[in-house]
XYZ file of C-alpha atoms in Angstrom:
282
model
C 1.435 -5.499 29.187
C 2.758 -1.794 30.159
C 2.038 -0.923 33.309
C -1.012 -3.627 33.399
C -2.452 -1.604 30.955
C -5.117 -2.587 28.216
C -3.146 -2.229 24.792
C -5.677 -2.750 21.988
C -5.059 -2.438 18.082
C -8.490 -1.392 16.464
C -7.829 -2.764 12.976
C -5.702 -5.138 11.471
C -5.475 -7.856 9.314
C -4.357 -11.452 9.523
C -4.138 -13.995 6.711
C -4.540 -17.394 7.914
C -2.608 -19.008 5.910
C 0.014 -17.414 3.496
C 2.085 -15.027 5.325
C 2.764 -14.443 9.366
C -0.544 -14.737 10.680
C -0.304 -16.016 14.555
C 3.155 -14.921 14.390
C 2.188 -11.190 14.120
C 0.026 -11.952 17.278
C 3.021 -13.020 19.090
C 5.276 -9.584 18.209
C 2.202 -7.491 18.983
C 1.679 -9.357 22.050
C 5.524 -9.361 23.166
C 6.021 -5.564 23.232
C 2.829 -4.962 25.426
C -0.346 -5.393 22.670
C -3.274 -7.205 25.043
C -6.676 -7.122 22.684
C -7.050 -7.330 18.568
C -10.341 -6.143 16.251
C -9.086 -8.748 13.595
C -10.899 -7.641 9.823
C -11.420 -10.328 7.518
C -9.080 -9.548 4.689
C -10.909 -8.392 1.014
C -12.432 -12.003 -0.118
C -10.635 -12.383 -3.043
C -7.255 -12.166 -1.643
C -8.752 -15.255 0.327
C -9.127 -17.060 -3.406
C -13.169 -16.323 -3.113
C -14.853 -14.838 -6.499
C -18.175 -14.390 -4.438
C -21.102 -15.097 -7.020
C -23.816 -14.989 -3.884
C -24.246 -13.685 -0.185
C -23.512 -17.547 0.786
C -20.010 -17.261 -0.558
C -18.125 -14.894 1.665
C -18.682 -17.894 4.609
C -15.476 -18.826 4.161
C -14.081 -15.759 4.258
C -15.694 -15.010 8.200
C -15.478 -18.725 9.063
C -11.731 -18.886 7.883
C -11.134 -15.274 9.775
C -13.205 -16.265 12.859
C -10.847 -19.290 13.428
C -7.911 -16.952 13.269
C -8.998 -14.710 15.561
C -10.253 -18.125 17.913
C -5.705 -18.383 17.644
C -5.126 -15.107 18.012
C -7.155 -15.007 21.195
C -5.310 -17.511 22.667
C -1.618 -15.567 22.327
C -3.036 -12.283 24.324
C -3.624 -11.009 27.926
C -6.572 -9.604 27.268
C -8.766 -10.829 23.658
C -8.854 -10.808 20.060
C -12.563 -10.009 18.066
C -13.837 -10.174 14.274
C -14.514 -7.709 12.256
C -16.679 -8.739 9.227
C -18.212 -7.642 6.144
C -17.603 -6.877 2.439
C -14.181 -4.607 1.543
C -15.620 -1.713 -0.682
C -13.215 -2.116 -3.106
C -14.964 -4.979 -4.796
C -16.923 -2.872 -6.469
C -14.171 -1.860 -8.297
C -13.912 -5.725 -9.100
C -16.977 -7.050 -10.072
C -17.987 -4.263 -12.299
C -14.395 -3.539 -13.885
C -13.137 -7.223 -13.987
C -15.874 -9.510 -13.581
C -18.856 -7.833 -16.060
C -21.281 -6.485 -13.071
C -23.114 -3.847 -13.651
C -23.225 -1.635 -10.457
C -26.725 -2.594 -8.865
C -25.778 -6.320 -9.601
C -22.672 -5.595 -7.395
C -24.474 -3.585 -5.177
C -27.172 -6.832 -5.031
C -24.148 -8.823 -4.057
C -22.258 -6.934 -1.322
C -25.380 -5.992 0.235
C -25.644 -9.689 0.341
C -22.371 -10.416 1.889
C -23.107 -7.398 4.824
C -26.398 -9.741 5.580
C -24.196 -12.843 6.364
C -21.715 -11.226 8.000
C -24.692 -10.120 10.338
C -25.897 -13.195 10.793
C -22.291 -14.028 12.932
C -22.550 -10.692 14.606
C -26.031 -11.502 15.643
C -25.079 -15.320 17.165
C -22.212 -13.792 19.021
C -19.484 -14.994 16.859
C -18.389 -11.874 15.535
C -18.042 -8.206 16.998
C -18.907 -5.666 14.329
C -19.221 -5.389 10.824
C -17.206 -3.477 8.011
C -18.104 -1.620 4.874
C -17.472 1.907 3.349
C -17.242 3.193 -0.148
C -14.253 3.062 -2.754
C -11.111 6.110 -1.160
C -10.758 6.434 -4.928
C -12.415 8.146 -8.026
C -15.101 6.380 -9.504
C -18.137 6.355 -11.808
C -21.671 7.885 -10.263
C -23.574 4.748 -10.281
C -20.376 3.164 -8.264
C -20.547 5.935 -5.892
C -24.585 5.484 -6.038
C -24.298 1.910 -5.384
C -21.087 1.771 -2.815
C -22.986 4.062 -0.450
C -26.407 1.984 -0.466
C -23.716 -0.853 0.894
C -22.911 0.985 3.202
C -26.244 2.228 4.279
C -27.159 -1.447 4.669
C -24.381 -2.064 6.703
C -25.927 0.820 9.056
C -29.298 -0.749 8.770
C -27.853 -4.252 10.178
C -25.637 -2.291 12.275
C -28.904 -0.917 14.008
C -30.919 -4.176 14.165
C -27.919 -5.938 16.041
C -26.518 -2.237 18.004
C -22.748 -3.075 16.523
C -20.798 -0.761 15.502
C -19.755 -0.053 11.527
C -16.217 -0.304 9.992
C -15.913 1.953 7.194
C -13.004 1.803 4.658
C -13.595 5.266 2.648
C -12.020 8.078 1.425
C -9.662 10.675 3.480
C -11.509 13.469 5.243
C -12.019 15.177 8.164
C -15.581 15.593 7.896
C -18.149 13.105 7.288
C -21.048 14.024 9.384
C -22.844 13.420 6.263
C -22.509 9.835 6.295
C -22.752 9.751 10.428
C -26.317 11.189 9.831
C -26.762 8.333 6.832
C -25.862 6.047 9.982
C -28.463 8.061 12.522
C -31.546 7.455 10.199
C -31.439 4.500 9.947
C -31.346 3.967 13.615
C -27.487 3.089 14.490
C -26.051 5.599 16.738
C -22.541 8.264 14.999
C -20.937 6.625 17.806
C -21.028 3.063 16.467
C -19.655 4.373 13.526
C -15.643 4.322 13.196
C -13.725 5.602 9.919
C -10.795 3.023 9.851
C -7.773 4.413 8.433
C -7.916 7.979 9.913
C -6.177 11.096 11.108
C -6.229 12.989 14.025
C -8.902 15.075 13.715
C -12.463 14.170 12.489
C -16.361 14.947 12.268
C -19.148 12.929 12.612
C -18.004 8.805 12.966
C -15.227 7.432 15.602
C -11.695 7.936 14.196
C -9.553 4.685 14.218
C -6.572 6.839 14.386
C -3.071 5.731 12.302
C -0.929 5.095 15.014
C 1.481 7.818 13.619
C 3.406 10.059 15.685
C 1.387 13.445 14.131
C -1.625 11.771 13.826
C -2.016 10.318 17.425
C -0.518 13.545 19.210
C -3.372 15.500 17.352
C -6.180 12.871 18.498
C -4.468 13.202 21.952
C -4.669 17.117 21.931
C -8.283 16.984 20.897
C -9.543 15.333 23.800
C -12.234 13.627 22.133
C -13.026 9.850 21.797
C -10.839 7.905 19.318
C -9.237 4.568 18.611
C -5.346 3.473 17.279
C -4.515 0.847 14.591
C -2.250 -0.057 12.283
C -4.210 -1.628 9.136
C -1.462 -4.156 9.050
C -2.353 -6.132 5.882
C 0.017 -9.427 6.579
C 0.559 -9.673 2.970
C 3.533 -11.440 1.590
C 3.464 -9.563 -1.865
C 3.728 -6.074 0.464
C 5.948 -7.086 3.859
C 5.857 -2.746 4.122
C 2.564 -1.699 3.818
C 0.852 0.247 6.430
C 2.177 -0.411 9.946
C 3.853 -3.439 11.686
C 2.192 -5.059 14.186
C 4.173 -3.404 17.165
C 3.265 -0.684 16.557
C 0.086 0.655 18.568
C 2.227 -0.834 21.409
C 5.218 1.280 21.182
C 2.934 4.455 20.191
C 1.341 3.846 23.108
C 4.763 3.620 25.241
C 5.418 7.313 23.462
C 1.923 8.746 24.047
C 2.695 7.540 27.946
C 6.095 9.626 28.057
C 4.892 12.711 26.694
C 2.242 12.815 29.285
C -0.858 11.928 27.163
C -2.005 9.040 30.052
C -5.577 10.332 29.525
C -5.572 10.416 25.650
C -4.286 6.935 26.305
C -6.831 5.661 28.452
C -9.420 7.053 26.096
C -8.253 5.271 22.802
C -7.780 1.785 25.223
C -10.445 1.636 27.571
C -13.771 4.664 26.628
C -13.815 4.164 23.323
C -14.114 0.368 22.828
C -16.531 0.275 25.170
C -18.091 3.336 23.684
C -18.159 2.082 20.654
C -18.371 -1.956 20.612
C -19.092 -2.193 24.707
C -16.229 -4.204 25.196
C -14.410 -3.628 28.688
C -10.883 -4.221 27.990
C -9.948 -3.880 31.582
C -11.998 -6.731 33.025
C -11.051 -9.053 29.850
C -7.423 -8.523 30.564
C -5.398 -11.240 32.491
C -3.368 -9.999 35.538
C -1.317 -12.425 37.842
């Protein structure tokens, strides 16, 4: 821990099986990480070509008994994130024949499982979000009624909402799709983003700029590292030590508040987890 703090990374991945999985627990945990939101990687990097809702189970089984592991290497506790990466839109209609309300059909399927292990307790929160790249109107059309079911299971259960979307620093728009249909702009969180935003929860890059910015703000936010544990990309995004060690940096330059914000408020803001009382001290 640092200085019997709560140390928690908001989004990362983990695959189970083909690269460093429990391994990356261990680093995280080693330099000071104490709690993990652990998203299910996209399905298909899993080896699932999802033909119905029933077919992602694998997917949140296979991630919820990684995160069962994970748990089990930390001070404090590890959580799933589920639901349907947006990018398999892209997929199903560009690789796999779909046309876009067929895909639509089926993602909105997948959000409705993944619900059903939020709603027995077995999962946290769900994810979802729309393409962060150019695509066709009826994609766009059919990626954002995802998401708005995502928001309408979100609200039945009161979890919060993952979104993987594009980069901005304003999307009250889609906090207000979020507020009709009954789930609160604060149970929304836009993984993947900067310092500064409007409308959802920012799960903050834990990058220098980015964090001091969020810091400076003073208003609620979240770090993570979107490490993807992927053996093709050993690179990508951040290494798992990192929301650790930004933390140690945000703690030197006098940010202790800003700190205590991202750790403790916000998750239990956002997914009313208390970090503090799940963390082990001796």
């Amino acid at each position: 821990m640092i200085d019997d703090r709560p140390v928690m990374d908001d989004h990362l991945h983990l695959d189970p099986d083909a690269h460093r999985g429990i391994d990356a627990v261990r680093d995280f945990a080693r330099v000071g990480g104490t709690h993990l939101l652990v998203v299910n990687k996209p399905s298909w990097h899993l080896g699932v070509e999802a033909e119905t809702g029933a077919d992602f189970r694998p997917v949140f089984e296979r991630t919820i008994e990684i995160v069962d592991e994970a748990a089990s290497e930390l001070e404090g506790n590890a959580w799933p994130v589920l639901g349907v990466h947006p990018g398999l839109i892209t997929r199903l209609v560009d690789d796999r024949g779909f046309d876009p309300e067929e895909a639509r059909d089926l993602m909105q399927a997948g959000i409705d499982v993944a619900a059903e292990y939020v709603d027995s307790g077995e999962a946290l929160a769900l994810k979802s979000g729309r393409p962060h790249y150019e695509v066709d109107d009826d994609v766009w059309a059919a990626s954002n009624a995802v998401m708005r079911r995502a928001f309408e299971r979100g609200a039945e259960l009161d979890c919060a909402v993952q979104l993987h979307a594009e980069a901005s620093e304003d999307m009250t728009e889609v906090a207000d799709w979020a507020t009709d249909a009954g789930l609160p702009s604060h149970r929304v969180v836009k993984h993947y983003a900067s310092g500064r935003l409007e409308g959802p929860i920012p799960s903050v890059m834990a990058d220098k700029d980015r964090l001091q910015t969020a810091a400076e703000r003073g208003e609620p936010f979240l770090m993570e590292t979107d490490y993807i544990d992927d053996p093709d990309r050993p690179g990508a995004v951040l290494g798992p030590k990192t929301v650790p060690r930004r933390v140690r940096w945000l703690l030197e330059n006098g940010f202790e508040e800003a700190v205590r914000m991202a750790h403790v408020e916000t998750p239990k803001q956002v997914y009313s987890i208390d970090t503090e009382a799940t963390l082990e001290r001796d």
